[in-house]
Amino acid sequence: MAIRKVHVLGLVLAAGVIGFLGIPRFRQPMGQPAGQADLDETFSVLPRLSYPQPFVDKPQRTDVLVMSPWLAPIMWEGTFNRDILNAQYRQKSLVVGVATFAIKKYIRFIQGFIGSANKYFLSGHRVNFYLFTDHPEKVPAMELASEKHLFIIPVQNYSRWQDISMNRMDIISNYIRSRWRYEVDYLYSMDIDLQMFEHIGVEIVDTLVGTISSWQYTKPRDSNSYERRPESQAAIPSGEGDFYYAASFNGGSVSEVYKLTTACFKGVTEDRANGIEAKWHEESHLNKYLLYHKPTRLLSPEYYWDEELGQPPIVKVKRLSSVRKNLQEVRY
Amino acid sequence: MNKDQGTRGWVKDCSTRRTLHVMGCTVVLCFSLGYFWSMSNYTWQETPVKIFNTVRKIYSKPQILRPPNRTHLLENLLEIELPRMIYAKPQVLKPPRNDVLMMTPWFAPIVWEGTYNLDILNEQFRQRNVTVGLTVFAIKKYVVFLKTFLETAEMYFMVGHKVNYYIFTDRPQEVPKVELKEGRNVVVLQVQNYSRWQEISMRRMEMINHFSKKQFINEVDYLVCVDVDMRFNDLVGVEILSNLFGTLHPGFYGAERQSFTYERHPASQAYVPHDEGDFYYAGGFFGGTIKEVYKLSKKCHEAIMVDKDKRIEAIWQEESHLNKYFVYHKPTKILSPEYVWDDNMGRPEILRKRRFLAVPKNHAAIRNK
């Protein structure tokens, strides 16, 4: 009789072990390849929308390039219909994340950034703001719209502002791997010393997105501020380069941003080991990356306009602008 | 079992039994905990602090794993890195063409000659190792078009990439033998014919749908669905590939939406009201990923069958249904009329290339035979 009981309990023990370890794994299989099962999922339809007809022989903007040579759209005012884009976006229930850093004196910009983003950034859609700061207690209280969430993450500072800037890549890559891949679908990295003045909507949401720099969009290739020294990992040989991208605002899908930040930080680390620092720090590495991994969508300088520049006629709207500041005072 | 043995045995049994009971309960408890733990919904560990009506979330150590609806894989990601390439720099203030709309209001590129760099696109697609399927229907006398179609496709279609030609026909023995380049195959699919040419045309949706699920999904990444009574006249390459693409009908690219020949009877599934519609798309050239073409063909075929039940036939058969689909499921790329042209319509300036041309035919002689 004892032997029989032991057998039964042995079975129950085995079942318990299997249940404890095995069930989670069976429930969520990793990386299932697309197959016949995916073909029959339900799909949704756009609602009736009313808007003027687009005409094939009447382009809306002829003064600017609206599409790159690899067929990535460039966002300019007047070229898109946000109603259609919003209707398409809502079909997918997506969450967008924004990573921004307010270290040392840059804390003073938080209110302006978050306050204006709450009003103008993806208005009406879910956004998680991830604010990294070395002084979480100094973050002001702010009222946010119901679909916007603010997460404050304590982080260490560095003595050199260039190091703070470059290490953002590493921090972002780590957070994607450990947490954000479960929380958001798209992720954008933005500087904190910015304010929004006009709507930035779902037109920015795409696989890999870069912003054309407002300082350099008219310059010929060889005058662009790429890193040129071949010793640096960020070097771009002369005769190459599409646009000069601003590091202040870039992003894309979680997996693409993961690849980008990992690759850029690897470049930064290798440069450090060789005792070299790229001309414009992580922006140089970003430019190298986006040259050989073409973005799928580009934002015009409307999406990051440097405050010191005037407003030429091609820039009909200044959506995001840097805040006037004394660089010497705030960085050091 | 005698009494002595039984007594001793019983005493041993007693303590063993208790131990076994304890073990058993512990195991069942562990099992239940494990089961319920894996079944529960997860949430982030948050310490909400309410200050001035704002809930400030301090990101402490997250204890729990994934929320059920979102997980992005970061392992084994496809890495597409372009080699060094030399080409003219794109100029922000100088668009290559200002006579045409290069992009729709929902950011679908409209593909015109001069607006894209084929070397960059070829490199991107080559690294993805894509295979393109080209479907064509040669039913009854339409087999006569196959030779020119295939020979010109060999010269101009997806040059340098892997291609499967899927030839739907009721006369497989009449499919001509055409010499194919490396990486290209002809697959003959025998299907039934119908007596009316309109029926043949509309049943294409059903057949594309059926074979997408059964076969194409395992063999190709993109499907391109075209008419057979055509010939390639210039390069048609990876610039056309996208999740879902349609082609501007050569007769309507300049027209107002009220004059598009959409189906206008509200009773038909293909009905489009007069104040809606972006473009009029040609039924003879559309495509996309297998998934998107499957969805499109399924929707169109079902709509055709619903109409059939009510004894309605849309004015331009499956082309009407295709156009209805594209109003409410916007294509992600649109091909200019360079990609479907008839030389009878002349050579307007806007058309810098004529890539895919109608082959002259005697409609009366070839249809319904």
XYZ file of C-alpha atoms in Angstrom:
701
model
C 0.000 0.000 0.000
C 2.829 2.378 0.827
C 4.380 1.664 -2.511
C 1.147 2.536 -4.316
C 0.810 5.818 -2.471
C 4.381 6.761 -3.271
C 3.631 6.177 -6.913
C 0.587 8.421 -6.801
C 2.441 11.143 -4.954
C 5.364 10.830 -7.331
C 2.952 11.501 -10.210
C 1.424 14.491 -8.436
C 4.922 15.850 -7.705
C 5.889 15.504 -11.343
C 2.652 17.193 -12.423
C 3.316 20.025 -10.000
C 6.805 20.608 -11.300
C 5.641 20.531 -14.894
C 2.730 22.844 -14.159
C 4.917 25.324 -12.311
C 7.566 25.521 -14.980
C 5.856 24.515 -18.143
C 2.563 26.354 -18.349
C 3.929 29.897 -18.835
C 6.185 28.666 -21.596
C 3.396 26.850 -23.415
C 1.023 29.757 -23.137
C 3.188 32.304 -24.912
C 5.335 30.725 -27.574
C 8.130 32.988 -28.727
C 8.569 34.152 -32.295
C 5.849 32.229 -34.036
C 6.463 32.650 -37.769
C 3.614 34.101 -39.828
C 1.686 31.251 -41.308
C -1.698 30.280 -42.482
C -3.284 31.043 -39.120
C -2.495 34.760 -39.537
C -4.324 35.072 -42.856
C -7.778 34.788 -41.383
C -7.534 37.343 -38.584
C -10.290 39.919 -38.683
C -9.477 43.258 -40.226
C -11.103 46.598 -39.856
C -12.294 49.134 -42.349
C -11.910 52.918 -42.439
C -15.044 54.926 -41.733
C -16.554 57.322 -44.285
C -14.368 60.403 -44.462
C -14.995 63.635 -46.263
C -12.061 65.562 -47.777
C -11.038 67.190 -51.056
C -9.877 64.876 -53.793
C -6.108 64.592 -54.318
C -5.089 65.336 -57.930
C -2.301 63.461 -59.610
C -1.200 66.368 -61.761
C -1.474 68.963 -58.986
C 1.166 68.417 -56.322
C 0.458 70.340 -53.129
C 4.034 71.444 -52.526
C 6.479 72.012 -55.348
C 8.957 74.059 -53.349
C 10.245 71.169 -51.263
C 11.219 67.536 -51.574
C 8.339 65.454 -50.207
C 9.857 62.031 -50.737
C 13.362 60.651 -50.458
C 14.953 58.665 -53.320
C 14.225 55.464 -51.406
C 10.543 56.393 -51.268
C 10.420 57.500 -47.635
C 7.844 60.302 -47.218
C 9.086 63.625 -45.824
C 6.595 65.400 -43.569
C 5.789 68.939 -44.639
C 2.733 71.003 -43.842
C 0.148 70.738 -46.592
C 1.100 67.291 -47.800
C -0.991 65.128 -45.520
C -4.498 64.672 -44.215
C -4.514 64.040 -40.492
C -8.097 62.758 -40.445
C -7.188 59.814 -42.661
C -4.018 59.158 -40.680
C -5.853 59.289 -37.348
C -8.522 56.904 -38.631
C -5.850 54.435 -39.751
C -3.904 54.830 -36.501
C -6.919 54.205 -34.293
C -7.463 50.818 -35.935
C -4.307 49.534 -34.341
C -4.441 50.573 -30.621
C -0.800 51.580 -30.391
C 1.160 53.124 -27.552
C 3.991 55.549 -28.204
C 6.806 56.236 -25.748
C 8.971 59.342 -25.486
C 12.346 59.189 -23.713
C 13.811 62.467 -22.531
C 16.605 63.439 -20.175
C 16.688 66.340 -17.700
C 20.070 66.250 -16.000
C 21.468 68.920 -13.674
C 20.377 72.396 -14.775
C 18.222 71.055 -17.592
C 15.517 70.420 -15.006
C 14.281 73.923 -15.672
C 13.020 72.881 -19.120
C 10.752 70.091 -17.901
C 7.654 72.181 -17.360
C 7.825 73.757 -20.810
C 8.479 70.489 -22.590
C 5.941 68.295 -20.848
C 3.348 71.031 -20.693
C 3.498 71.755 -24.424
C 3.806 68.065 -25.331
C 0.688 67.328 -23.320
C -1.179 69.746 -25.547
C 0.432 69.153 -28.946
C 2.110 65.743 -29.055
C -0.083 62.993 -30.506
C -3.120 64.737 -29.098
C -5.870 62.247 -28.227
C -3.587 59.216 -28.412
C -1.822 57.207 -25.725
C 1.702 58.373 -24.918
C 4.094 57.353 -22.130
C 6.678 60.012 -21.290
C 9.788 58.529 -19.672
C 11.652 61.355 -17.935
C 15.169 60.462 -16.796
C 16.536 62.837 -14.183
C 19.167 63.007 -11.474
C 16.823 65.088 -9.288
C 13.437 63.353 -9.297
C 12.315 65.383 -6.301
C 12.641 68.595 -8.296
C 10.266 67.523 -11.052
C 7.312 69.936 -10.920
C 3.781 68.627 -10.597
C 1.947 68.793 -13.910
C -1.584 67.988 -14.977
C -1.707 65.656 -17.924
C -4.484 64.577 -20.272
C -5.964 61.209 -19.397
C -4.221 59.334 -22.208
C -0.808 60.762 -21.352
C 1.346 59.232 -18.618
C 4.562 60.504 -17.060
C 7.130 58.110 -15.591
C 10.016 59.654 -13.654
C 13.178 57.556 -13.648
C 16.131 58.418 -11.426
C 19.468 58.253 -13.211
C 23.026 59.237 -12.419
C 24.621 62.306 -13.946
C 28.085 62.658 -15.466
C 30.476 65.533 -15.077
C 30.829 66.185 -18.800
C 27.681 67.202 -20.687
C 28.968 65.335 -23.750
C 28.985 62.111 -21.734
C 25.452 62.734 -20.504
C 24.414 63.206 -24.115
C 26.168 60.120 -25.467
C 25.142 57.752 -22.689
C 21.481 58.346 -23.500
C 21.852 55.784 -26.267
C 22.983 53.118 -23.825
C 20.235 53.887 -21.335
C 17.540 53.803 -24.006
C 18.793 50.522 -25.408
C 18.809 48.928 -21.957
C 15.340 50.117 -21.090
C 13.924 48.844 -24.370
C 15.381 45.445 -23.707
C 14.253 45.223 -20.123
C 10.908 47.029 -20.090
C 9.760 49.173 -22.967
C 9.398 46.319 -25.435
C 6.444 45.245 -23.282
C 4.971 48.714 -22.793
C 5.117 50.595 -26.063
C 5.127 49.951 -29.807
C 7.020 53.041 -30.945
C 9.651 55.025 -29.116
C 10.985 58.545 -29.674
C 14.026 60.161 -28.166
C 13.694 63.912 -27.684
C 15.811 66.619 -26.096
C 14.241 68.304 -23.071
C 15.140 71.881 -23.982
C 12.367 72.035 -26.557
C 8.830 73.300 -26.743
C 5.982 72.501 -29.080
C 3.916 75.180 -30.724
C 1.862 73.218 -33.185
C 0.440 69.745 -33.410
C 2.791 66.854 -33.935
C 0.554 63.947 -34.727
C 0.496 60.360 -35.898
C 2.273 61.312 -39.103
C 5.527 60.779 -37.208
C 4.721 57.159 -36.354
C 6.669 54.820 -38.603
C 9.369 52.167 -38.474
C 12.488 54.364 -38.450
C 12.203 58.134 -38.338
C 14.851 60.857 -38.544
C 14.520 64.644 -38.539
C 16.304 66.796 -41.101
C 18.387 69.395 -39.325
C 17.143 72.962 -39.619
C 20.703 74.292 -39.811
C 21.906 72.118 -42.634
C 19.074 71.331 -45.001
C 20.387 73.680 -47.668
C 24.023 72.663 -47.440
C 25.755 70.523 -50.045
C 26.961 67.148 -48.929
C 30.569 68.028 -48.220
C 29.613 70.943 -45.985
C 27.439 68.797 -43.761
C 28.879 68.383 -40.263
C 29.468 64.662 -40.532
C 32.427 63.198 -38.705
C 35.137 62.868 -41.333
C 38.125 61.438 -39.458
C 38.437 57.794 -40.550
C 39.612 56.777 -37.044
C 36.145 57.400 -35.666
C 33.372 54.809 -35.941
C 31.058 57.635 -36.962
C 33.102 58.606 -40.019
C 31.284 59.199 -43.289
C 33.575 59.424 -46.319
C 33.307 62.523 -48.454
C 30.948 62.045 -51.403
C 28.394 60.233 -49.271
C 25.437 61.358 -47.214
C 21.761 62.044 -47.851
C 20.740 64.558 -45.190
C 22.095 65.814 -41.907
C 19.820 64.428 -39.199
C 19.276 66.157 -35.854
C 19.703 63.961 -32.786
C 17.164 66.067 -30.880
C 14.197 64.161 -32.262
C 14.353 60.652 -33.675
C 12.652 57.342 -33.161
C 10.692 54.503 -34.655
C 9.455 51.065 -33.780
C 10.835 49.578 -30.591
C 12.930 47.010 -32.436
C 14.403 49.538 -34.875
C 15.272 52.006 -32.123
C 16.860 49.145 -30.224
C 19.075 48.351 -33.192
C 19.913 52.026 -33.711
C 20.809 52.824 -30.096
C 22.791 49.620 -29.670
C 24.791 50.287 -32.832
C 25.389 53.950 -32.014
C 26.491 53.269 -28.469
C 28.810 50.548 -29.690
C 30.390 53.184 -31.934
C 30.687 55.607 -29.009
C 32.337 52.947 -26.844
C 34.815 51.944 -29.531
C 35.706 55.574 -30.099
C 36.281 56.073 -26.370
C 38.563 53.054 -26.298
C 40.546 54.613 -29.145
C 40.692 57.985 -27.437
C 38.541 59.822 -29.950
C 35.237 61.647 -29.621
C 33.046 62.283 -32.676
C 32.557 65.886 -33.737
C 28.902 66.091 -32.716
C 28.909 63.202 -30.253
C 26.006 60.809 -30.593
C 24.549 62.908 -33.425
C 27.539 61.947 -35.580
C 26.954 58.281 -34.857
C 23.241 58.693 -35.576
C 24.034 60.223 -38.954
C 26.306 57.380 -39.868
C 23.677 54.850 -38.852
C 20.899 56.516 -40.833
C 23.058 56.705 -43.936
C 23.470 52.948 -44.136
C 20.082 52.074 -42.614
C 17.710 54.372 -44.459
C 14.881 55.819 -42.396
C 11.380 54.874 -43.554
C 10.058 58.361 -42.852
C 11.693 61.756 -42.527
C 10.554 64.784 -40.587
C 11.136 68.156 -42.201
C 12.820 70.947 -40.240
C 9.302 71.962 -39.102
C 9.722 69.186 -36.554
C 12.847 70.590 -34.970
C 13.436 74.229 -35.670
C 16.349 75.936 -34.024
C 15.114 79.080 -32.310
C 18.066 81.124 -33.547
C 17.041 80.796 -37.178
C 14.391 83.044 -38.690
C 11.391 81.552 -40.455
C 11.927 81.126 -44.193
C 8.840 80.788 -46.418
C 9.297 77.041 -46.869
C 8.778 76.518 -43.155
C 5.080 77.223 -42.927
C 4.748 75.844 -39.416
C 7.229 75.627 -36.546
C 6.028 72.627 -34.587
C 8.923 71.993 -32.266
C 11.490 74.581 -31.380
C 14.524 74.753 -29.143
C 14.225 77.016 -26.125
C 16.451 80.069 -26.085
C 19.179 79.568 -23.542
C 22.715 80.490 -22.596
C 24.662 77.334 -23.500
C 27.651 78.275 -21.382
C 25.497 78.753 -18.313
C 23.244 75.724 -18.597
C 25.748 73.083 -19.644
C 28.493 73.637 -17.125
C -0.494 -10.475 6.663
C -0.382 -11.772 10.280
C -1.214 -9.614 13.211
C 2.355 -8.917 14.315
C 3.507 -7.829 10.974
C 0.290 -5.934 10.554
C 0.774 -3.979 13.803
C 4.369 -3.072 13.022
C 3.406 -2.356 9.466
C 0.528 -0.141 10.633
C 2.793 1.914 12.930
C 5.272 2.421 10.076
C 2.374 3.233 7.775
C 1.063 5.850 10.178
C 4.150 8.108 10.214
C 4.865 7.422 6.547
C 1.264 8.220 5.719
C 1.441 11.569 7.491
C 4.690 12.447 5.727
C 3.197 11.443 2.436
C 0.098 13.506 3.097
C 2.198 16.572 3.913
C 4.284 16.046 0.798
C 1.186 15.628 -1.303
C -0.461 18.777 -0.019
C 2.700 20.803 -0.557
C 2.975 19.584 -4.116
C -0.654 20.310 -4.922
C -0.235 23.765 -3.392
C 2.855 24.434 -5.518
C 1.064 23.249 -8.630
C -1.940 25.499 -7.992
C 0.247 28.501 -7.251
C 2.218 27.955 -10.419
C -0.965 27.609 -12.441
C -2.677 30.660 -11.072
C 0.495 32.739 -11.269
C 0.824 32.078 -14.962
C -2.830 32.763 -15.605
C -3.104 36.085 -13.819
C -2.996 39.493 -15.478
C 0.169 41.451 -14.946
C 0.514 45.125 -14.170
C 3.520 47.303 -13.602
C 4.522 47.929 -10.065
C 3.758 51.620 -9.587
C 3.913 53.783 -6.529
C 1.439 56.492 -7.385
C 1.867 59.654 -5.375
C -0.990 62.072 -5.632
C 0.190 65.679 -5.517
C -1.954 68.561 -6.745
C -4.269 66.239 -8.678
C -1.397 64.777 -10.633
C -0.450 61.178 -10.198
C 3.297 61.091 -10.504
C 4.496 57.613 -11.186
C 7.880 56.802 -9.791
C 9.368 53.942 -11.756
C 10.463 51.505 -9.106
C 11.602 47.957 -9.633
C 9.044 46.288 -11.848
C 8.165 42.984 -10.216
C 6.068 41.408 -12.832
C 6.560 40.456 -16.412
C 4.703 41.110 -19.558
C 1.256 42.621 -19.963
C -0.696 40.229 -22.164
C -1.100 42.252 -25.329
C 2.359 43.630 -26.218
C 5.749 41.975 -26.723
C 8.335 43.113 -29.215
C 11.010 40.626 -30.142
C 14.540 41.917 -30.037
C 16.289 38.682 -30.893
C 17.301 37.646 -34.406
C 16.233 40.972 -35.901
C 16.732 41.333 -39.627
C 19.754 43.522 -40.219
C 19.762 45.443 -43.490
C 22.902 47.480 -43.838
C 23.610 49.176 -47.126
C 27.085 49.144 -48.599
C 28.842 52.347 -49.653
C 26.993 53.789 -52.622
C 27.715 56.853 -54.718
C 24.784 58.850 -56.091
C 23.585 62.415 -56.397
C 22.498 63.951 -53.100
C 18.759 64.482 -52.664
C 18.049 68.223 -52.364
C 15.504 69.395 -49.836
C 14.622 72.479 -51.885
C 14.698 70.886 -55.302
C 12.190 68.109 -55.806
C 13.064 65.970 -58.851
C 9.591 66.491 -60.312
C 7.090 69.239 -59.637
C 4.559 68.326 -62.298
C 3.138 65.353 -60.429
C 1.837 64.399 -57.021
C 4.586 62.258 -55.498
C 2.743 61.170 -52.394
C -0.859 60.744 -51.316
C -2.295 62.564 -48.273
C -1.795 59.349 -46.303
C 1.872 59.070 -47.315
C 1.630 56.378 -49.944
C 4.348 57.153 -52.496
C 3.134 57.496 -56.078
C 5.811 55.919 -58.232
C 6.916 58.071 -61.176
C 10.112 57.914 -63.179
C 12.742 60.202 -61.697
C 11.493 60.083 -58.125
C 13.396 57.061 -56.873
C 16.868 55.564 -56.826
C 16.565 51.977 -57.992
C 20.060 51.009 -56.779
C 19.196 51.764 -53.158
C 15.869 49.919 -53.412
C 17.421 46.921 -55.162
C 20.014 46.617 -52.438
C 17.392 46.774 -49.681
C 15.233 44.095 -51.312
C 18.174 41.912 -52.250
C 19.278 41.801 -48.607
C 15.775 40.783 -47.595
C 16.043 37.918 -50.088
C 12.515 38.447 -51.378
C 10.748 36.286 -53.901
C 8.018 37.891 -55.988
C 5.043 36.012 -57.383
C 3.447 37.264 -60.608
C -0.065 35.923 -61.226
C -1.612 35.939 -64.636
C -4.783 34.313 -66.029
C -4.737 32.754 -69.486
C -8.169 31.210 -69.892
C -9.430 29.830 -73.188
C -8.042 31.807 -76.132
C -6.068 34.154 -73.859
C -3.269 31.581 -73.843
C -2.172 33.216 -77.051
C -0.823 36.186 -75.092
C 1.463 34.153 -72.863
C 4.518 33.988 -75.097
C 4.982 37.753 -75.471
C 4.022 38.302 -71.862
C 6.623 35.896 -70.494
C 9.380 36.889 -72.895
C 9.040 40.580 -72.059
C 8.699 39.800 -68.343
C 12.031 38.029 -68.540
C 13.578 41.192 -69.915
C 11.974 43.777 -67.667
C 10.209 42.392 -64.595
C 12.092 42.296 -61.258
C 15.427 41.898 -62.976
C 17.975 40.345 -60.640
C 15.410 39.073 -58.140
C 13.683 35.747 -57.602
C 10.374 35.402 -59.440
C 7.659 32.749 -59.659
C 5.275 33.133 -62.578
C 1.913 31.663 -61.568
C -0.024 30.923 -64.749
C -3.673 30.107 -64.156
C -5.026 28.333 -67.208
C -7.598 25.795 -68.376
C -5.205 24.717 -71.150
C -1.934 23.796 -69.448
C -0.593 22.032 -72.527
C -0.715 25.323 -74.447
C 1.552 27.208 -72.049
C 4.599 28.076 -74.160
C 8.094 27.070 -73.119
C 10.035 30.260 -72.534
C 13.684 30.374 -71.578
C 13.989 31.661 -68.022
C 16.871 33.344 -66.248
C 18.325 32.007 -63.014
C 16.073 32.157 -59.945
C 12.861 32.331 -61.980
C 10.225 29.625 -62.327
C 6.978 29.041 -64.146
C 4.240 27.344 -62.135
C 1.188 26.274 -64.111
C -2.049 26.084 -62.135
C -4.908 24.326 -63.837
C -8.275 25.944 -63.183
C -11.746 25.749 -64.656
C -13.069 28.178 -67.220
C -16.447 29.918 -67.390
C -18.574 30.725 -70.400
C -18.845 34.514 -69.919
C -15.661 36.603 -70.025
C -17.014 38.757 -67.181
C -17.298 35.668 -65.017
C -13.753 34.604 -65.871
C -12.528 38.067 -64.935
C -14.351 38.145 -61.611
C -13.412 34.604 -60.576
C -9.773 35.675 -60.552
C -10.338 37.072 -57.071
C -11.548 33.720 -55.818
C -8.634 31.874 -57.356
C -6.011 34.290 -56.099
C -7.537 34.031 -52.645
C -7.640 30.257 -52.689
C -4.080 29.798 -53.909
C -2.673 32.494 -51.619
C -3.663 30.470 -48.611
C -2.868 27.083 -50.085
C 0.397 27.756 -51.852
C 1.683 31.297 -52.341
C 2.158 31.989 -48.656
C 4.812 29.279 -48.530
C 6.585 30.290 -51.711
C 6.697 34.057 -52.158
C 6.778 37.275 -50.128
C 4.908 39.554 -52.530
C 2.207 38.937 -55.092
C 1.747 41.009 -58.231
C -1.555 40.370 -60.045
C -1.757 41.507 -63.650
C -3.723 41.049 -66.854
C -2.207 38.738 -69.472
C -3.041 40.679 -72.637
C -0.117 43.033 -71.986
C 3.587 43.284 -72.629
C 6.432 44.746 -70.607
C 8.143 47.607 -72.377
C 10.433 49.010 -69.675
C 11.725 48.141 -66.246
C 9.194 47.206 -63.591
C 11.129 46.480 -60.436
C 11.117 46.494 -56.641
C 10.054 50.143 -56.573
C 6.496 48.831 -56.892
C 6.604 46.559 -53.849
C 4.751 47.548 -50.712
C 2.196 46.088 -48.301
C -0.681 46.931 -50.622
C -0.420 48.704 -53.943
C -2.710 49.675 -56.789
C -2.151 51.370 -60.145
C -3.737 54.540 -61.487
C -6.001 53.712 -64.400
C -4.632 55.431 -67.519
C -8.040 56.790 -68.469
C -8.780 58.602 -65.217
C -5.601 59.972 -63.646
C -6.606 63.559 -64.341
C -10.329 63.186 -63.763
C -12.611 64.494 -61.024
C -13.891 61.899 -58.582
C -17.503 62.361 -59.693
C -16.577 61.080 -63.122
C -14.713 57.989 -61.917
C -16.570 54.927 -63.151
C -17.159 53.564 -59.688
C -20.261 51.423 -59.237
C -23.000 53.935 -58.427
C -25.946 51.671 -57.584
C -26.356 51.599 -53.810
C -27.634 48.019 -54.043
C -24.220 46.740 -55.121
C -21.477 45.894 -52.645
C -19.109 47.888 -54.843
C -21.051 51.126 -54.430
C -18.997 54.279 -53.799
C -20.856 57.546 -53.120
C -20.102 60.563 -55.336
C -18.293 62.515 -52.633
C -15.808 59.775 -51.801
C -12.876 58.184 -53.544
C -9.278 59.210 -54.095
C -8.321 57.685 -57.443
C -9.632 55.240 -60.001
C -7.450 52.157 -59.904
C -6.880 49.710 -62.761
C -8.053 46.149 -62.192
C -5.166 44.857 -64.278
C -2.262 45.616 -61.904
C -2.423 45.411 -58.144
C -0.601 43.504 -55.435
C 1.175 43.506 -52.105
C 2.253 41.104 -49.398
C 0.489 37.725 -49.406
C -1.464 38.703 -46.314
C -2.793 41.906 -47.818
C -3.602 40.379 -51.197
C -5.365 37.537 -49.394
C -7.510 40.020 -47.478
C -8.259 42.059 -50.575
C -9.184 39.082 -52.742
C -11.303 37.572 -49.995
C -13.262 40.774 -49.491
C -13.730 41.317 -53.219
C -14.778 37.730 -53.901
C -17.283 37.757 -51.052
C -18.707 41.034 -52.315
C -18.996 39.640 -55.844
C -20.904 36.632 -54.500
C -23.278 38.796 -52.471
C -24.017 40.805 -55.613
C -24.473 37.617 -57.616
C -27.086 36.408 -55.159
C -29.029 39.597 -55.810
C -28.451 39.218 -59.567
C -26.288 42.345 -59.686
C -23.040 42.659 -61.585
C -20.895 45.719 -60.917
C -20.269 47.952 -63.893
C -16.595 47.045 -64.290
C -16.723 43.661 -62.633
C -13.944 43.006 -60.127
C -12.337 46.360 -60.936
C -15.339 48.045 -59.293
C -14.942 45.916 -56.203
C -11.190 46.591 -56.120
C -11.864 50.315 -56.229
C -14.360 50.066 -53.394
C -11.779 48.157 -51.344
C -9.146 50.817 -51.889
C -11.403 53.615 -50.656
C -11.705 52.031 -47.226
C -8.351 50.227 -47.082
C -5.897 52.767 -48.428
C -3.042 51.310 -50.470
C 0.422 51.895 -49.065
C 1.851 52.642 -52.514
C 0.363 53.692 -55.844
C 1.856 53.128 -59.287
C 1.558 55.897 -61.839
C -0.038 55.229 -65.276
C 3.491 54.405 -66.499
C 2.659 50.959 -65.130
C -0.523 50.386 -67.100
C -0.739 52.183 -70.418
C -2.376 51.818 -73.783
C -0.587 53.460 -76.713
C -3.972 54.325 -78.180
C -4.113 57.015 -75.528
C -1.135 58.860 -76.947
C 2.016 59.975 -75.137
C 1.345 62.830 -72.720
C 4.298 64.752 -71.291
C 3.568 63.589 -67.794
C 4.449 60.060 -68.876
C 8.215 59.718 -69.098
C 8.121 55.948 -69.430
C 5.603 53.402 -70.669
C 6.456 50.239 -68.775
C 3.517 47.888 -69.207
C 1.431 48.213 -72.380
C -1.812 46.773 -73.650
C -1.378 44.393 -76.571
C -3.751 45.223 -79.398
C -6.488 42.635 -79.688
C -9.811 42.008 -81.343
C -12.171 41.943 -78.377
C -14.966 40.162 -80.203
C -12.706 37.453 -81.507
C -10.908 36.690 -78.295
C -13.552 36.917 -75.610
C -16.133 34.220 -74.947
C -14.296 31.731 -77.138
